[in-house]
JSON list of C-alpha atoms in Angstrom, two decimals:
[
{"chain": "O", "resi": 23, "resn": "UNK", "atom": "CA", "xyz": [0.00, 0.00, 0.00]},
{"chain": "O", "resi": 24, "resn": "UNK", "atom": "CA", "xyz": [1.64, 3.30, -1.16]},
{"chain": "O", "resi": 25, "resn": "UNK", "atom": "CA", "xyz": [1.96, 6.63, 0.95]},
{"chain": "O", "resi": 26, "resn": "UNK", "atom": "CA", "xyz": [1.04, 10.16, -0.05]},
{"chain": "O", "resi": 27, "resn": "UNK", "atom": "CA", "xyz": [4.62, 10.75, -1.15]},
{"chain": "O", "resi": 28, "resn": "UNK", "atom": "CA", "xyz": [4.77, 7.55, -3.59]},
{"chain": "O", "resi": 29, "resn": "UNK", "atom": "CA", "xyz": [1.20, 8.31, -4.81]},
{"chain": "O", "resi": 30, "resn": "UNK", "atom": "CA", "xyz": [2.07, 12.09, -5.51]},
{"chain": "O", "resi": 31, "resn": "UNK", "atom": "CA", "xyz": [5.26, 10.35, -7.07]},
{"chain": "O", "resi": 32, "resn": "UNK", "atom": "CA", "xyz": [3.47, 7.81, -9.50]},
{"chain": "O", "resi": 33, "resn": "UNK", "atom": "CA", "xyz": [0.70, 10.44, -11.01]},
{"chain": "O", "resi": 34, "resn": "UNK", "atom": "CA", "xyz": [0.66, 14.02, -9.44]},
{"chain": "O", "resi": 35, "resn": "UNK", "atom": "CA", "xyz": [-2.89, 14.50, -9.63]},
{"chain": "O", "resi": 36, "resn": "UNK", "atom": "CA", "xyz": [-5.47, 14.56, -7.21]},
{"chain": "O", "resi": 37, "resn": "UNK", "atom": "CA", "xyz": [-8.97, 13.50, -8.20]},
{"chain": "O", "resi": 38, "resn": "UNK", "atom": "CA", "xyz": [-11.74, 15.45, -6.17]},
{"chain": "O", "resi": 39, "resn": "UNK", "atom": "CA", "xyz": [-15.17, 14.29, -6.53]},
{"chain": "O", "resi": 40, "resn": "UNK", "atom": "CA", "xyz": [-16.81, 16.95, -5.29]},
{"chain": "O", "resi": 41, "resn": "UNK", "atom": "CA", "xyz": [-21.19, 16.01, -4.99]},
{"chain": "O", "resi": 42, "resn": "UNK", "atom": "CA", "xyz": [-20.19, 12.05, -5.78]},
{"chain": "O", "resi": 43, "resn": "UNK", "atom": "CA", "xyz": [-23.06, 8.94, -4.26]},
{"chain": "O", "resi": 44, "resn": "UNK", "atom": "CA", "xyz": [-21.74, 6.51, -2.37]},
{"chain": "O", "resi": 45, "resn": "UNK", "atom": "CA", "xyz": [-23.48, 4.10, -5.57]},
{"chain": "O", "resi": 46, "resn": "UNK", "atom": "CA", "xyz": [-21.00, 5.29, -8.16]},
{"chain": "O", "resi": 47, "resn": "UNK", "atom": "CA", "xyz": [-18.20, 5.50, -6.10]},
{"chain": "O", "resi": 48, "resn": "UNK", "atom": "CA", "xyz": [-16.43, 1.73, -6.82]},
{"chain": "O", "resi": 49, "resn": "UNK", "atom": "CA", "xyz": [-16.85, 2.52, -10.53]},
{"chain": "O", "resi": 50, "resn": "UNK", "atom": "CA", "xyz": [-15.57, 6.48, -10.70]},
{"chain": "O", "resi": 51, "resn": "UNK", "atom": "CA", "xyz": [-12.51, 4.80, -8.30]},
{"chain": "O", "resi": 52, "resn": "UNK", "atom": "CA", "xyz": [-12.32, 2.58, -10.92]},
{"chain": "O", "resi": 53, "resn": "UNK", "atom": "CA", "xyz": [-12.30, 4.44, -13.82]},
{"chain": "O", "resi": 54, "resn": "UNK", "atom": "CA", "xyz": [-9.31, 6.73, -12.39]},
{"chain": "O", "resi": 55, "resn": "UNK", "atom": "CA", "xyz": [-6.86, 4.08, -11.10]},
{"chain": "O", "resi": 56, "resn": "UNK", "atom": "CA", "xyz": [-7.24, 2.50, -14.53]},
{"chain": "O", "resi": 57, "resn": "UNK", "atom": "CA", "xyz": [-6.13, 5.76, -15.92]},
{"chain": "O", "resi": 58, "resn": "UNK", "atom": "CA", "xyz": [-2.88, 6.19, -13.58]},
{"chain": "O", "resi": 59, "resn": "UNK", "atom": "CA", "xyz": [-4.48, 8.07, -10.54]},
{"chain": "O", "resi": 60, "resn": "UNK", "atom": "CA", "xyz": [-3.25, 7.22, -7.11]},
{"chain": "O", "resi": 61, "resn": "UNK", "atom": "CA", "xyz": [-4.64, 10.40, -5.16]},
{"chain": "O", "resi": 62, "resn": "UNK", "atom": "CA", "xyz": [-8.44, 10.24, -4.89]},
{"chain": "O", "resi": 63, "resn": "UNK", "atom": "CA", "xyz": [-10.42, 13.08, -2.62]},
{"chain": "O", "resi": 64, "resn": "UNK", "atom": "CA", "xyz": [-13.97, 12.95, -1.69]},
{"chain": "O", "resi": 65, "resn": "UNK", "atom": "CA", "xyz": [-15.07, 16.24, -0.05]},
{"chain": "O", "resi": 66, "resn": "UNK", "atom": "CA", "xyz": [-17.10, 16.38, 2.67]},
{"chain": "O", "resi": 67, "resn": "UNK", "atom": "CA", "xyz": [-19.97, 18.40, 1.58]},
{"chain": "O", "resi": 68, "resn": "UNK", "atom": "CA", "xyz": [-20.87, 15.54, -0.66]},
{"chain": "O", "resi": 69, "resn": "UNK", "atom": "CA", "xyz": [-23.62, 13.72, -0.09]},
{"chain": "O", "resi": 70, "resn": "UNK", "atom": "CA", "xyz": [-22.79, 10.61, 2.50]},
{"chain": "O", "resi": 71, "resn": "UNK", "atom": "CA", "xyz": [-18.60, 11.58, 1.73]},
{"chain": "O", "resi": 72, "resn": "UNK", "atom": "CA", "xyz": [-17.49, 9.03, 4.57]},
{"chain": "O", "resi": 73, "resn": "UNK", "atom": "CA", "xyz": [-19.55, 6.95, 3.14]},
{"chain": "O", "resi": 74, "resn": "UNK", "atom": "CA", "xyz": [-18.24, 7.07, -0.60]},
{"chain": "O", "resi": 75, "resn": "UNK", "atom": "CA", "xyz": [-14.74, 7.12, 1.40]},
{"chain": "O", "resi": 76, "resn": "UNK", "atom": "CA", "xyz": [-14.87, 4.19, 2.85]},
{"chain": "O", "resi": 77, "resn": "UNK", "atom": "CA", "xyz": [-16.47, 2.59, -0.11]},
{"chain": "O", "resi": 78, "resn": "UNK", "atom": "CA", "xyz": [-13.50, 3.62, -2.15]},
{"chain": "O", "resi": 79, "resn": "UNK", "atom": "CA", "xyz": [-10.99, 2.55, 0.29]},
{"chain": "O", "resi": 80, "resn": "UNK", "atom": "CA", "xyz": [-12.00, -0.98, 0.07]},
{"chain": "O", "resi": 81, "resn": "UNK", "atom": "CA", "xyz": [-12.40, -0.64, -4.28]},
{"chain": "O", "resi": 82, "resn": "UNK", "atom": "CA", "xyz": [-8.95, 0.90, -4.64]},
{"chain": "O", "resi": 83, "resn": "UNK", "atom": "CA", "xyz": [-7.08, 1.67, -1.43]},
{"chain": "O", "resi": 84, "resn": "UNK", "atom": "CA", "xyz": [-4.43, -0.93, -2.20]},
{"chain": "O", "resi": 85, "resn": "UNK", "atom": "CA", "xyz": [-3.85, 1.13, -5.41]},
{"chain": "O", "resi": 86, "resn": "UNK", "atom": "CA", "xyz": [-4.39, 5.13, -4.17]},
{"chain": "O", "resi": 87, "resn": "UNK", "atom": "CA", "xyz": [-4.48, 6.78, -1.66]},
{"chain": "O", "resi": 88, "resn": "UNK", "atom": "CA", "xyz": [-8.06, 8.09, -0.49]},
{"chain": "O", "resi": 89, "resn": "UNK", "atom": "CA", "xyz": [-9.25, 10.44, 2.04]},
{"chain": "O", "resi": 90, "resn": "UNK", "atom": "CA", "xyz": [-11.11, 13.51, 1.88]},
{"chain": "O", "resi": 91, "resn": "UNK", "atom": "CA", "xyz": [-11.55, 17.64, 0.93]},
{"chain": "O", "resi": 92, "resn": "UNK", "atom": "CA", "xyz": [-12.94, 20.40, 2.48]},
{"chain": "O", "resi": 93, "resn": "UNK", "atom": "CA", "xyz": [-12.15, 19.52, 5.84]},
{"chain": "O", "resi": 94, "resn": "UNK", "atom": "CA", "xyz": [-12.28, 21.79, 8.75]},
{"chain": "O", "resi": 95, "resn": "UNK", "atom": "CA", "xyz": [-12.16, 20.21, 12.20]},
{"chain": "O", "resi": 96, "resn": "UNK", "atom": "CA", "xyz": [-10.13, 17.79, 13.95]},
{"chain": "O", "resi": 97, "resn": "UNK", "atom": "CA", "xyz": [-13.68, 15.95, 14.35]},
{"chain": "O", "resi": 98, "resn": "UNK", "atom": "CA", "xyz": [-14.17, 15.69, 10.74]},
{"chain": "O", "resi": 99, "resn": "UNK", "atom": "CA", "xyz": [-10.62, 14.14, 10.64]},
{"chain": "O", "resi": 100, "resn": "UNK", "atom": "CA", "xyz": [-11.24, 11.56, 13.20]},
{"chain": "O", "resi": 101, "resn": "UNK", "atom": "CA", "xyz": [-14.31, 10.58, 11.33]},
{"chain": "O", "resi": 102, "resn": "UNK", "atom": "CA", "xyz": [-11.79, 10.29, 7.72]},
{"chain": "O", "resi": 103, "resn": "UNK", "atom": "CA", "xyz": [-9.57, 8.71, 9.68]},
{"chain": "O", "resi": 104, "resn": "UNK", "atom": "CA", "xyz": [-12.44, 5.89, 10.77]},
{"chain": "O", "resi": 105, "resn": "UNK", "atom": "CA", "xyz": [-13.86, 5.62, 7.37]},
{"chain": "O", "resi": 106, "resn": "UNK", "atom": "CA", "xyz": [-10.80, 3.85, 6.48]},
{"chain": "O", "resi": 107, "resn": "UNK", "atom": "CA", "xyz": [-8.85, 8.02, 4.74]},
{"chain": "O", "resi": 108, "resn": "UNK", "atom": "CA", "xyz": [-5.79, 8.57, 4.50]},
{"chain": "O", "resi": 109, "resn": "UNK", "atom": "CA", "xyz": [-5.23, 11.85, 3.50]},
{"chain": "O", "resi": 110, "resn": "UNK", "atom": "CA", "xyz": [-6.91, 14.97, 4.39]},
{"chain": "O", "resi": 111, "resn": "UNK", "atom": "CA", "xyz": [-7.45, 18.27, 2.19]},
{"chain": "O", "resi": 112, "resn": "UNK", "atom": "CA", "xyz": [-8.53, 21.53, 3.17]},
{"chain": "O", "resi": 113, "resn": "UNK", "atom": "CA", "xyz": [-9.14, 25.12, 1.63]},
{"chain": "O", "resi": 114, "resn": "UNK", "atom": "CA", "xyz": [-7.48, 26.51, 4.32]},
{"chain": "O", "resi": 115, "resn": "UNK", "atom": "CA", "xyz": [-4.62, 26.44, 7.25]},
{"chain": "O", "resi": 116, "resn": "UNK", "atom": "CA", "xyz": [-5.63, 25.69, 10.64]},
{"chain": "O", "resi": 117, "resn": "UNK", "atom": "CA", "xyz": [-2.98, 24.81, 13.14]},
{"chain": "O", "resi": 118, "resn": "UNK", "atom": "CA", "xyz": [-4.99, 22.28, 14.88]},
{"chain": "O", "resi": 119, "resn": "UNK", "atom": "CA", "xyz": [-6.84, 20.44, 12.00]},
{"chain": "O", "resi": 120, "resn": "UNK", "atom": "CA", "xyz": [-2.85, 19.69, 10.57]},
{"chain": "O", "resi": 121, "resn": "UNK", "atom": "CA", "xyz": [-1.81, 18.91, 14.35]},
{"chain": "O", "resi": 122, "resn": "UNK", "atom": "CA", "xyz": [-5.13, 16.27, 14.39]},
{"chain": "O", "resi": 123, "resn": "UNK", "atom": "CA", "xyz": [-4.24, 15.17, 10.78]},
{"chain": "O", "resi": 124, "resn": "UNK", "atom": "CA", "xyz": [-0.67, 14.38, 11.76]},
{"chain": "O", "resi": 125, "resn": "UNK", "atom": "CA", "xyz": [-1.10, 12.68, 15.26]},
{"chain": "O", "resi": 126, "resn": "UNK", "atom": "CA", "xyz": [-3.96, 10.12, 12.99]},
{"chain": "O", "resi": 127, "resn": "UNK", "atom": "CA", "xyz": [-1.03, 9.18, 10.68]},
{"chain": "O", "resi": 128, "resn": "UNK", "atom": "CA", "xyz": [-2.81, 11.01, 7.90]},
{"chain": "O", "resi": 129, "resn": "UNK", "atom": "CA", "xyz": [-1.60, 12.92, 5.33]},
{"chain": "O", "resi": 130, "resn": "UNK", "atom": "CA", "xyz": [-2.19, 16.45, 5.52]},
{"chain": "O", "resi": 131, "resn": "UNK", "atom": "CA", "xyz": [-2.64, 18.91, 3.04]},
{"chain": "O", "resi": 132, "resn": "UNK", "atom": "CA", "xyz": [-3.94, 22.23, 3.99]},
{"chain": "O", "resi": 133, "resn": "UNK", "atom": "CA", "xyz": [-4.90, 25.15, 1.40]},
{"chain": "O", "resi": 134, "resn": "UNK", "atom": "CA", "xyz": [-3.03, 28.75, 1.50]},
{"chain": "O", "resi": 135, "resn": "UNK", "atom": "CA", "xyz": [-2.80, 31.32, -0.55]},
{"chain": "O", "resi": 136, "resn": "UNK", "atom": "CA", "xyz": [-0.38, 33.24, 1.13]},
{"chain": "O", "resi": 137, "resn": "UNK", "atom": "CA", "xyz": [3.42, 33.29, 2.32]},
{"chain": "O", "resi": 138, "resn": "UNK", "atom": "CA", "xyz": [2.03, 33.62, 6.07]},
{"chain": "O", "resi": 139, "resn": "UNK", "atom": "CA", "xyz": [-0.45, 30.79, 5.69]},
{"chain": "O", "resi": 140, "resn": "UNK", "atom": "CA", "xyz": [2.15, 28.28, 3.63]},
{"chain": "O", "resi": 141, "resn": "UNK", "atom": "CA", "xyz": [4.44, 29.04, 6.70]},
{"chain": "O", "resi": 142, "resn": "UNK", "atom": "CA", "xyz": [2.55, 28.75, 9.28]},
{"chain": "O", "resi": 143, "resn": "UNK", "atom": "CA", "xyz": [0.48, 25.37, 7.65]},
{"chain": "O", "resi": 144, "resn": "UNK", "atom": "CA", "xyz": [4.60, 24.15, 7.45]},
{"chain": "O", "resi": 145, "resn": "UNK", "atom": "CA", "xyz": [5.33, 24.86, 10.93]},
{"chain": "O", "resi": 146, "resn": "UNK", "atom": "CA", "xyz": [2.48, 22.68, 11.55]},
{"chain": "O", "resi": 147, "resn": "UNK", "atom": "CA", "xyz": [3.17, 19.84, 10.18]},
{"chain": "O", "resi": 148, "resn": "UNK", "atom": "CA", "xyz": [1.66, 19.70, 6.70]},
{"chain": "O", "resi": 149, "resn": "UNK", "atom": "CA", "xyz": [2.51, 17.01, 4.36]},
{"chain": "O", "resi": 150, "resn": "UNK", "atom": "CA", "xyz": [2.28, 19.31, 1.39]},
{"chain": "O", "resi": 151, "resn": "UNK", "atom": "CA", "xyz": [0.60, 22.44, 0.69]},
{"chain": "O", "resi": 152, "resn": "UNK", "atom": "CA", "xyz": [-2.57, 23.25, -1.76]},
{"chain": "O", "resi": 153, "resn": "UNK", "atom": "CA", "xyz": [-2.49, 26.76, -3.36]},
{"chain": "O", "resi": 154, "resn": "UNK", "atom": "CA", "xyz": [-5.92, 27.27, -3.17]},
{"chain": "O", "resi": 155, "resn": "UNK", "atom": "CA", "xyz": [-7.99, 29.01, -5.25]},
{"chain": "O", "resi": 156, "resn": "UNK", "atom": "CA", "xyz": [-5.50, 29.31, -7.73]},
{"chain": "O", "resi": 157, "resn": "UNK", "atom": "CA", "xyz": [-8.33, 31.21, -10.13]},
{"chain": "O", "resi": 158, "resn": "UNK", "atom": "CA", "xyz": [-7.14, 34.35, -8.12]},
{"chain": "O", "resi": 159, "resn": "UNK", "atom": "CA", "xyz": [-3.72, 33.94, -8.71]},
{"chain": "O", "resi": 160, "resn": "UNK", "atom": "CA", "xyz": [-0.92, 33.33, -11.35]},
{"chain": "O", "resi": 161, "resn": "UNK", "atom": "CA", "xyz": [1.33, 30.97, -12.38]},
{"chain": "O", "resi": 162, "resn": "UNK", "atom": "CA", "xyz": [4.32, 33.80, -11.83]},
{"chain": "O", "resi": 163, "resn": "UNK", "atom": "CA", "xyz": [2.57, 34.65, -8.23]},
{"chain": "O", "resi": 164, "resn": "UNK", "atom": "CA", "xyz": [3.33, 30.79, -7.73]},
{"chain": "O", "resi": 165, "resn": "UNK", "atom": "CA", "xyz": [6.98, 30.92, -8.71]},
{"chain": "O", "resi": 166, "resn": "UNK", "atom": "CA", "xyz": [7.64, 33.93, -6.40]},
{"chain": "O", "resi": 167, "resn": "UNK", "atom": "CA", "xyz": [6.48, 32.40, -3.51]},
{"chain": "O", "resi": 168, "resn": "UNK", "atom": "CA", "xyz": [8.42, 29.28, -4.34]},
{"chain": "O", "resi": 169, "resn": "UNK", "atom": "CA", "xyz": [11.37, 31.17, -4.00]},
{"chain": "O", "resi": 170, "resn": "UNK", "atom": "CA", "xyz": [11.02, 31.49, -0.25]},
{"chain": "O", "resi": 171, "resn": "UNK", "atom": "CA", "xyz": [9.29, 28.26, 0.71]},
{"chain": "O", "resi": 172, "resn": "UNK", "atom": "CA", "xyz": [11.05, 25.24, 1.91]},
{"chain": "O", "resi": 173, "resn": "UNK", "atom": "CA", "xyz": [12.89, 23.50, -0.50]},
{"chain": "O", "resi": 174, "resn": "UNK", "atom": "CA", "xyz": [10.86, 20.22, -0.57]},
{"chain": "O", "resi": 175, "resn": "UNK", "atom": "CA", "xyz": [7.38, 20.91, 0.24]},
{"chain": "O", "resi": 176, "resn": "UNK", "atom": "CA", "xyz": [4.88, 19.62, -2.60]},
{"chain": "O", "resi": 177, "resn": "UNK", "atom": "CA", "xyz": [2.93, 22.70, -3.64]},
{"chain": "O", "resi": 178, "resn": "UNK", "atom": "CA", "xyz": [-0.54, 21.05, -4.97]},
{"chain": "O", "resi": 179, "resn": "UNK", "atom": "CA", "xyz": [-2.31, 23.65, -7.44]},
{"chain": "O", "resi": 180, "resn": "UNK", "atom": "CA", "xyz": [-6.11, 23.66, -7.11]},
{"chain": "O", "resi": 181, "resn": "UNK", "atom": "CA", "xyz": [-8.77, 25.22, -8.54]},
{"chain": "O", "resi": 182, "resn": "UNK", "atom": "CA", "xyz": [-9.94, 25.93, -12.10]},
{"chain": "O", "resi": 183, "resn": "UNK", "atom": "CA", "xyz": [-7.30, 23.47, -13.25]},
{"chain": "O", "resi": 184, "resn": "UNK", "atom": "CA", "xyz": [-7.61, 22.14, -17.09]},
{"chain": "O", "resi": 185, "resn": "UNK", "atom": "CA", "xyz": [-5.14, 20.14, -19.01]},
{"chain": "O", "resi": 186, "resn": "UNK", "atom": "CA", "xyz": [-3.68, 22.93, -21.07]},
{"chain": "O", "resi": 187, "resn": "UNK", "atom": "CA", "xyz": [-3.15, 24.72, -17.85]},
{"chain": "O", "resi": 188, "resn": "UNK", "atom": "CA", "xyz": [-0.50, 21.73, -16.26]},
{"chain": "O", "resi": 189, "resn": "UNK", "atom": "CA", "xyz": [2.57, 22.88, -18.29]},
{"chain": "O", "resi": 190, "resn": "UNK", "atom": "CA", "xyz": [3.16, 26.31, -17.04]},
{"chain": "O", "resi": 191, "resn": "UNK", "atom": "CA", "xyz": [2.21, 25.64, -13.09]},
{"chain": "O", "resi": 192, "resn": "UNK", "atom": "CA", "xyz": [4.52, 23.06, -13.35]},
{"chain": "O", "resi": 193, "resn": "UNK", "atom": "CA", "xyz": [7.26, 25.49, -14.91]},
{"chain": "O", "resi": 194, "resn": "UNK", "atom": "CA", "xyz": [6.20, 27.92, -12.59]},
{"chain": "O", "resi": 195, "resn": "UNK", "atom": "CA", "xyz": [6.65, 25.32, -9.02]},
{"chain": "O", "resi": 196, "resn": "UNK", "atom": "CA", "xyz": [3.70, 23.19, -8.59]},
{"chain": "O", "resi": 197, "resn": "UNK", "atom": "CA", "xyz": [4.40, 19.41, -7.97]},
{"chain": "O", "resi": 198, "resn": "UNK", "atom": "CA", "xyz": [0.76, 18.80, -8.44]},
{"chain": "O", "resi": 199, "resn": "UNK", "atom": "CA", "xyz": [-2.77, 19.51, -9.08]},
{"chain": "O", "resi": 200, "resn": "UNK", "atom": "CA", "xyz": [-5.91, 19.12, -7.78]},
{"chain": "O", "resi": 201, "resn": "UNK", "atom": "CA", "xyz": [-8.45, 18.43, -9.82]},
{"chain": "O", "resi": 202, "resn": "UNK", "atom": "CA", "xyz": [-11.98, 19.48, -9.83]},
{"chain": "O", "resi": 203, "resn": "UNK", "atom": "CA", "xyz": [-14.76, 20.49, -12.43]},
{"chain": "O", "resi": 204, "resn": "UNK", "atom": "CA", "xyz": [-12.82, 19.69, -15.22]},
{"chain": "O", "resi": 205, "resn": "UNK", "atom": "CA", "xyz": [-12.45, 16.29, -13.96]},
{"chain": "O", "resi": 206, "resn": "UNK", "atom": "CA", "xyz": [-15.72, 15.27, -12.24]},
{"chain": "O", "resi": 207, "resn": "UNK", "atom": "CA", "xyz": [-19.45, 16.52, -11.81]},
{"chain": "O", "resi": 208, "resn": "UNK", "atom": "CA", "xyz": [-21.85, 14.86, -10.30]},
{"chain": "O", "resi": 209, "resn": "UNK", "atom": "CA", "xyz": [-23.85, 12.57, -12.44]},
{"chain": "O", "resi": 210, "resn": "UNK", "atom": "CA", "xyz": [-20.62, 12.25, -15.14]},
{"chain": "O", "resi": 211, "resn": "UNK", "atom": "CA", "xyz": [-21.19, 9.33, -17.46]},
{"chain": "O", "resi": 212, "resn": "UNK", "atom": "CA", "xyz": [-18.09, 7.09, -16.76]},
{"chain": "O", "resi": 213, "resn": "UNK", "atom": "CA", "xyz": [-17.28, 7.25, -19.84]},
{"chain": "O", "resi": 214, "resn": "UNK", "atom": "CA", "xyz": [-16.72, 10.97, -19.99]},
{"chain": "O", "resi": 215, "resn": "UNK", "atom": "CA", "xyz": [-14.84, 10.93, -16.43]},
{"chain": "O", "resi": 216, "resn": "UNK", "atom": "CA", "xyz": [-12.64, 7.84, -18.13]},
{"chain": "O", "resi": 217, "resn": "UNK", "atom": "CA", "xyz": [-11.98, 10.31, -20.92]},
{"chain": "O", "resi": 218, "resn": "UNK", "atom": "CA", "xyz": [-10.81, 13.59, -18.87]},
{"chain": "O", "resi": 219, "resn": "UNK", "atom": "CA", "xyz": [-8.65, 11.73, -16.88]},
{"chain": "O", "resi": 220, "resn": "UNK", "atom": "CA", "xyz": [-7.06, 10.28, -19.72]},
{"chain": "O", "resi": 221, "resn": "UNK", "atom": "CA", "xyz": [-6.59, 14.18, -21.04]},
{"chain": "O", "resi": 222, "resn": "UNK", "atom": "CA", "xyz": [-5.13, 14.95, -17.71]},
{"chain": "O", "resi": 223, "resn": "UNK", "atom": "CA", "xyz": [-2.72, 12.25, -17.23]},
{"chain": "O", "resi": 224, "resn": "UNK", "atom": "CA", "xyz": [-1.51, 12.61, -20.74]},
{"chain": "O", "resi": 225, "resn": "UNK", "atom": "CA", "xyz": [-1.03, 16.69, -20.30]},
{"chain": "O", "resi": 226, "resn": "UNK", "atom": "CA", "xyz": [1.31, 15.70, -17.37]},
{"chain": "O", "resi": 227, "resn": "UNK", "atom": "CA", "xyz": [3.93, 13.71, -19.18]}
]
């Protein structure tokens, strides 16, 4: 069973199914490991997300590594972390949630959007950062701020991510992406969600 750093590794690309059923969540896990994903996120304003998590943990847990988004109390981590997740997203940096996150032998990836908050999420304990929502930034905003950041710490680019996108956030510092809209909607024919995350692991090669 492969860690966050081997699964970030194999296919830098996190899969977030925002609004997915627990009923189509074996098949959409599925349909992305067959395509070369190995970071799946289910947030938790889904409908039944521990639910879908743990369903996905026993599909394809022995192939990625799945946990959930949009988490924002060390409650909510206990409950991942009982579902059977193993990683834990955020939109934002909150000492404590990271703290909670780390102590469960999670990984931990809390959002920031600025020097303070990728600092302060570091001193923490994060596992990697999310620059979060990258819509209000840039690409060149990125690669200042990785000029001052820990050498080492995976920067994960989120928000109104497409493939044509991939190439210059990587140029510009990001060792990965998550992946929303572009990816999955709720209701996506499996075919369709087979079919963007081919596009998206063939942009980033």
């Amino acid at each position: 069973m492969m860690d966050f750093a081997a699964a970030l590794a194999q296919c830098p690309l996190i899969a977030i199914l925002r609004g997915i059923r627990p009923e189509e969540a074996a098949a959409a896990g599925e349909v992305l490991v067959d395509s070369g994903f190995t970071l799946i996120e289910v947030p938790l304003n889904s409908p039944d997300p521990l639910r879908s998590i743990a369903i996905l943990a026993g599909t394809v847990g022995d192939r990625a590594v799945v946990g959930a988004g949009t988490v924002l109390s060390c409650k909510q981590v206990a409950d991942v972390a009982a579902a059977g997740g193993r990683l834990v997203v955020s939109p934002n940096t909150d000492a404590a949630v990271i703290a909670a996150t780390v102590e469960a032998g999670l990984a931990s990836v809390p959002g920031f959007l600025t020097p303070s908050e990728a600092f302060a999420a570091h001193a923490a304990g994060a596992t990697a950062l999310k620059y979060f929502p990258a819509e209000a930034s840039s690409p060149h905003i990125l690669k200042a701020l990785k000029t001052v950041l820990p050498t080492g710490v995976p920067v994960i680019v989120t928000g109104g991510i497409t493939p044509d996108k991939l190439a210059l956030w990587s140029a510009s510092g990001a060792t990965g992406f998550g992946l929303g809209g572009a990816l999955y909607r709720p209701g996506i024919a499996l075919g369709d969600l087979k079919r963007h995350a081919d596009d998206f692991v063939l942009a980033r090669r």
